[in-house]
CSV table of N, CA and C in Angstrom, one decimal:
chain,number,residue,atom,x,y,z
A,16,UNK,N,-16.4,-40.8,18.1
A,16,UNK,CA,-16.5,-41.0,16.7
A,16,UNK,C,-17.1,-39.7,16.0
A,17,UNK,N,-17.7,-38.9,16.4
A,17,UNK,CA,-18.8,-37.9,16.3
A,17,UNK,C,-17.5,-36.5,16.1
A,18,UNK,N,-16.7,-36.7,17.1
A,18,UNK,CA,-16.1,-35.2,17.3
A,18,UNK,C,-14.7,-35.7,16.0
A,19,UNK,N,-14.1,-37.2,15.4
A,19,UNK,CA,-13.5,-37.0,14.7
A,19,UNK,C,-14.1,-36.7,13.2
A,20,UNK,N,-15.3,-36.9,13.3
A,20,UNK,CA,-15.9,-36.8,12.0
A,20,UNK,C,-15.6,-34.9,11.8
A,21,UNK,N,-16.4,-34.6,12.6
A,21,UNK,CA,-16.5,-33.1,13.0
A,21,UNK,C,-14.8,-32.6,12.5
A,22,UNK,N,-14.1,-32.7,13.5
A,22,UNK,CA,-12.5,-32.3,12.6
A,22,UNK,C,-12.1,-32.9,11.4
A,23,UNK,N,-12.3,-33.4,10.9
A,23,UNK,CA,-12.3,-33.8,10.1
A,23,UNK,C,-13.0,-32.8,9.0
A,24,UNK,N,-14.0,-32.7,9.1
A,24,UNK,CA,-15.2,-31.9,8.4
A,24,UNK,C,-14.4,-30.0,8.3
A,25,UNK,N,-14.0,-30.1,9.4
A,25,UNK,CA,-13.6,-28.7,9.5
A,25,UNK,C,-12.3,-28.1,9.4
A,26,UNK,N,-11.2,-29.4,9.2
A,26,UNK,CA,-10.0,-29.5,8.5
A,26,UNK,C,-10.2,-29.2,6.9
A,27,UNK,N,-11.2,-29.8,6.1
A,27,UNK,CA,-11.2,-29.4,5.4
A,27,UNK,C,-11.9,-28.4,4.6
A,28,UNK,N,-13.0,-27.9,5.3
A,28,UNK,CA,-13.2,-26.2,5.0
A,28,UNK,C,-12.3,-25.4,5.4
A,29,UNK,N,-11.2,-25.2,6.3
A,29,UNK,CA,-10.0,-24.8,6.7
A,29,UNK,C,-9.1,-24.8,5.2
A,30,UNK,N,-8.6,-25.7,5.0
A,30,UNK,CA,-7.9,-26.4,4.0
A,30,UNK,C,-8.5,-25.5,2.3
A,31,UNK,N,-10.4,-25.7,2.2
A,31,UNK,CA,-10.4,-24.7,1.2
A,31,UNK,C,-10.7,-23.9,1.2
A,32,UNK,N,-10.8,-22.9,2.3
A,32,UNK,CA,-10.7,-21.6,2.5
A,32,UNK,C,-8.9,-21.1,2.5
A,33,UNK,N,-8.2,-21.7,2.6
A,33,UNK,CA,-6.9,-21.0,2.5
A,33,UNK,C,-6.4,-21.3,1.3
A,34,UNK,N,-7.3,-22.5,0.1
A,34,UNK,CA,-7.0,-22.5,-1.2
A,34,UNK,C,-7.9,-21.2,-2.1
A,35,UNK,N,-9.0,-21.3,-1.7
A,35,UNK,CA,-10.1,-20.3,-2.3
A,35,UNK,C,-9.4,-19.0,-1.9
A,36,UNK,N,-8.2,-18.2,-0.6
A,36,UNK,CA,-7.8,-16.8,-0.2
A,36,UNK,C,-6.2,-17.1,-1.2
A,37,UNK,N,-6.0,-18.0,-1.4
A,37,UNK,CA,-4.7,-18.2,-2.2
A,37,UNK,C,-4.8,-17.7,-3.6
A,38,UNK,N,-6.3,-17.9,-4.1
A,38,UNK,CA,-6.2,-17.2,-5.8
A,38,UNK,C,-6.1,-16.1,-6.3
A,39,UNK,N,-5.3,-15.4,-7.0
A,39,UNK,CA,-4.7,-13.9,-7.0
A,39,UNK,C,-6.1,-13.3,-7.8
A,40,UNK,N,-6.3,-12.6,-7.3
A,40,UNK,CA,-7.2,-11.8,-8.0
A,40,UNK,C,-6.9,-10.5,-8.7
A,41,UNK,N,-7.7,-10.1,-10.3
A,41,UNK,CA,-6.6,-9.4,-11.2
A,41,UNK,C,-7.1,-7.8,-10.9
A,42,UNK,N,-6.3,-7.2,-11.1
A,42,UNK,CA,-6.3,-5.6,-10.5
A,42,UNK,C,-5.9,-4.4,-11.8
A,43,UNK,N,-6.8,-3.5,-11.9
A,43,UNK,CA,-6.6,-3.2,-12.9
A,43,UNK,C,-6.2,-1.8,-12.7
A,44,UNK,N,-4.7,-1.2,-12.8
A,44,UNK,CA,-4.7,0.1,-12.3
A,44,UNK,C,-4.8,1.6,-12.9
A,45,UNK,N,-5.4,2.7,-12.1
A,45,UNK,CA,-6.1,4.0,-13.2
A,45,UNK,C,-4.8,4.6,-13.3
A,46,UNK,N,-5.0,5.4,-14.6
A,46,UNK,CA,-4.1,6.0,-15.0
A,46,UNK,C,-3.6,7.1,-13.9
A,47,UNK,N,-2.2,7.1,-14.4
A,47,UNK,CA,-2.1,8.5,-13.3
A,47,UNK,C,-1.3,9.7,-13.5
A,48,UNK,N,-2.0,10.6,-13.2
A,48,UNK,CA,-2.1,11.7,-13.6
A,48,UNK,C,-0.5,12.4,-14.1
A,49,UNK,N,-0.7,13.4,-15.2
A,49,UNK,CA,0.8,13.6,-15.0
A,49,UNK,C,1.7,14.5,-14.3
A,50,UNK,N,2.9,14.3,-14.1
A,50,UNK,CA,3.6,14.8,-13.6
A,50,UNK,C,4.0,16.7,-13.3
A,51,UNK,N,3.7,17.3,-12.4
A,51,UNK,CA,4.1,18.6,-12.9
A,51,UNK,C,5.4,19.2,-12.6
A,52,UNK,N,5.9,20.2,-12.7
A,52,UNK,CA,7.2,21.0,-12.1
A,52,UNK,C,6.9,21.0,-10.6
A,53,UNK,N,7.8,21.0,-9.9
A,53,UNK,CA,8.2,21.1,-8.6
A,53,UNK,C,9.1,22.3,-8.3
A,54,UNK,N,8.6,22.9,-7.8
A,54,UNK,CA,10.0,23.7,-6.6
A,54,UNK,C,10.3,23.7,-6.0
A,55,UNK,N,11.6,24.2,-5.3
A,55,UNK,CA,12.1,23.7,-4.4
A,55,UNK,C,13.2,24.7,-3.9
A,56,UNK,N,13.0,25.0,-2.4
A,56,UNK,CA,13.5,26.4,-1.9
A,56,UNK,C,15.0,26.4,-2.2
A,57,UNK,N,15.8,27.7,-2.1
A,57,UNK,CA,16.8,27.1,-2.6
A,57,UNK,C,17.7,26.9,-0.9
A,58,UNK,N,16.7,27.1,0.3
A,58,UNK,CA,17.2,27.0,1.7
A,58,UNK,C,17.4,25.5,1.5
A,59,UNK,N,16.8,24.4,1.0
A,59,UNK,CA,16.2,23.2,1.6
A,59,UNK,C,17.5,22.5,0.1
A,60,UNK,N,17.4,22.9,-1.1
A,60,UNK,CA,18.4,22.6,-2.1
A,60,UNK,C,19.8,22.6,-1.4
A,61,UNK,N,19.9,23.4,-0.8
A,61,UNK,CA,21.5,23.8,-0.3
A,61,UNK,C,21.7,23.0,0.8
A,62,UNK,N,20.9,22.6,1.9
A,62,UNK,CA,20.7,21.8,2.5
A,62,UNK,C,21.4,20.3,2.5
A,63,UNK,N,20.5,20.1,1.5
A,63,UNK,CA,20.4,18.4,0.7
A,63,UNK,C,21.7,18.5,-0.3
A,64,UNK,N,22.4,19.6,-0.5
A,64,UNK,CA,23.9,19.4,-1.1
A,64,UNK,C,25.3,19.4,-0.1
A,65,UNK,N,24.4,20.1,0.9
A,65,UNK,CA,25.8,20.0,2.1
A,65,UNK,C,25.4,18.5,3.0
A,66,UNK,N,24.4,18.0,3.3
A,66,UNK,CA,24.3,16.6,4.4
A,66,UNK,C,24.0,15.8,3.5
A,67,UNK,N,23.2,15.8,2.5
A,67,UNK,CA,22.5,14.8,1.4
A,67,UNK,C,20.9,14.0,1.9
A,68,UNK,N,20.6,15.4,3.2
A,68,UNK,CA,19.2,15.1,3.0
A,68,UNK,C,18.9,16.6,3.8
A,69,UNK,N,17.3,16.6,3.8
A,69,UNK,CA,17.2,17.6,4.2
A,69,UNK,C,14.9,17.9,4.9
A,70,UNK,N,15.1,18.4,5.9
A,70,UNK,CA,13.5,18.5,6.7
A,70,UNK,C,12.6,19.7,6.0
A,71,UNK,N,12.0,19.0,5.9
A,71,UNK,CA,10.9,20.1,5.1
A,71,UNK,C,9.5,19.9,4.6
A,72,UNK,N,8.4,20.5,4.6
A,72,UNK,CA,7.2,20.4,4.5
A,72,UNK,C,6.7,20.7,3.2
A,73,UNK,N,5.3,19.8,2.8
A,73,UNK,CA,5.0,19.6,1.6
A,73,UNK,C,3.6,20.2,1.7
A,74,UNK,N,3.1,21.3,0.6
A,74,UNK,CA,1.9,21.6,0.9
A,74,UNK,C,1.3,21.2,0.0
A,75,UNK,N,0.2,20.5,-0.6
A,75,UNK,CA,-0.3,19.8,-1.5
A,75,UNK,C,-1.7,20.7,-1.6
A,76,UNK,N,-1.8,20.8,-3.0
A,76,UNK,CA,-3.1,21.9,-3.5
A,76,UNK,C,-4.6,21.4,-3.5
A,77,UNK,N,-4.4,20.0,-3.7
A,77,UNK,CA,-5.6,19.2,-3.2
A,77,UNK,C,-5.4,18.0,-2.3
A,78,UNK,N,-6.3,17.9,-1.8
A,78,UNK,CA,-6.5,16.6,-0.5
A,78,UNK,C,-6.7,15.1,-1.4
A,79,UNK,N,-6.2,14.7,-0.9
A,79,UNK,CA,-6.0,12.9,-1.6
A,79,UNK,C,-7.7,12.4,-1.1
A,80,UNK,N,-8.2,11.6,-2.4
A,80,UNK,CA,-9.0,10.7,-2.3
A,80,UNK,C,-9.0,9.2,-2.1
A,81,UNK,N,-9.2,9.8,-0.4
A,81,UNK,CA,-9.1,8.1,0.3
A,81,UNK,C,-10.5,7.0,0.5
């Protein structure tokens, strides 16, 4: 009697714990920054017009804040 009360009891903290992880929570996103010119070799352009893609490395001026 004891252990169905118990499931019972813990079916439904189960039950609102996956309604209480169900509620969307609202997100508000920061602006972002604008866009600048890019270049682009003209080894790696020529590349991506003869196969339609092409390998190449990206050097970024500052490090991302993770």
């Amino acid at each position: 009697m004891k252990s169905k009360t118990i499931l019972k009891a813990l079916a439904i903290v189960l039950a609102l714990t996956m309604l209480i992880g169900y509620v969307p929570v609202p997100v508000a996103a920061k602006t972002a920054v604008t866009q600048q010119i890019v270049t682009v070799e003209d080894a790696v352009q020529a590349e991506m017009d003869l196969n339609g893609a092409a390998t190449y490395w990206v050097d970024f001026e500052n490090s991302a804040d993770l």
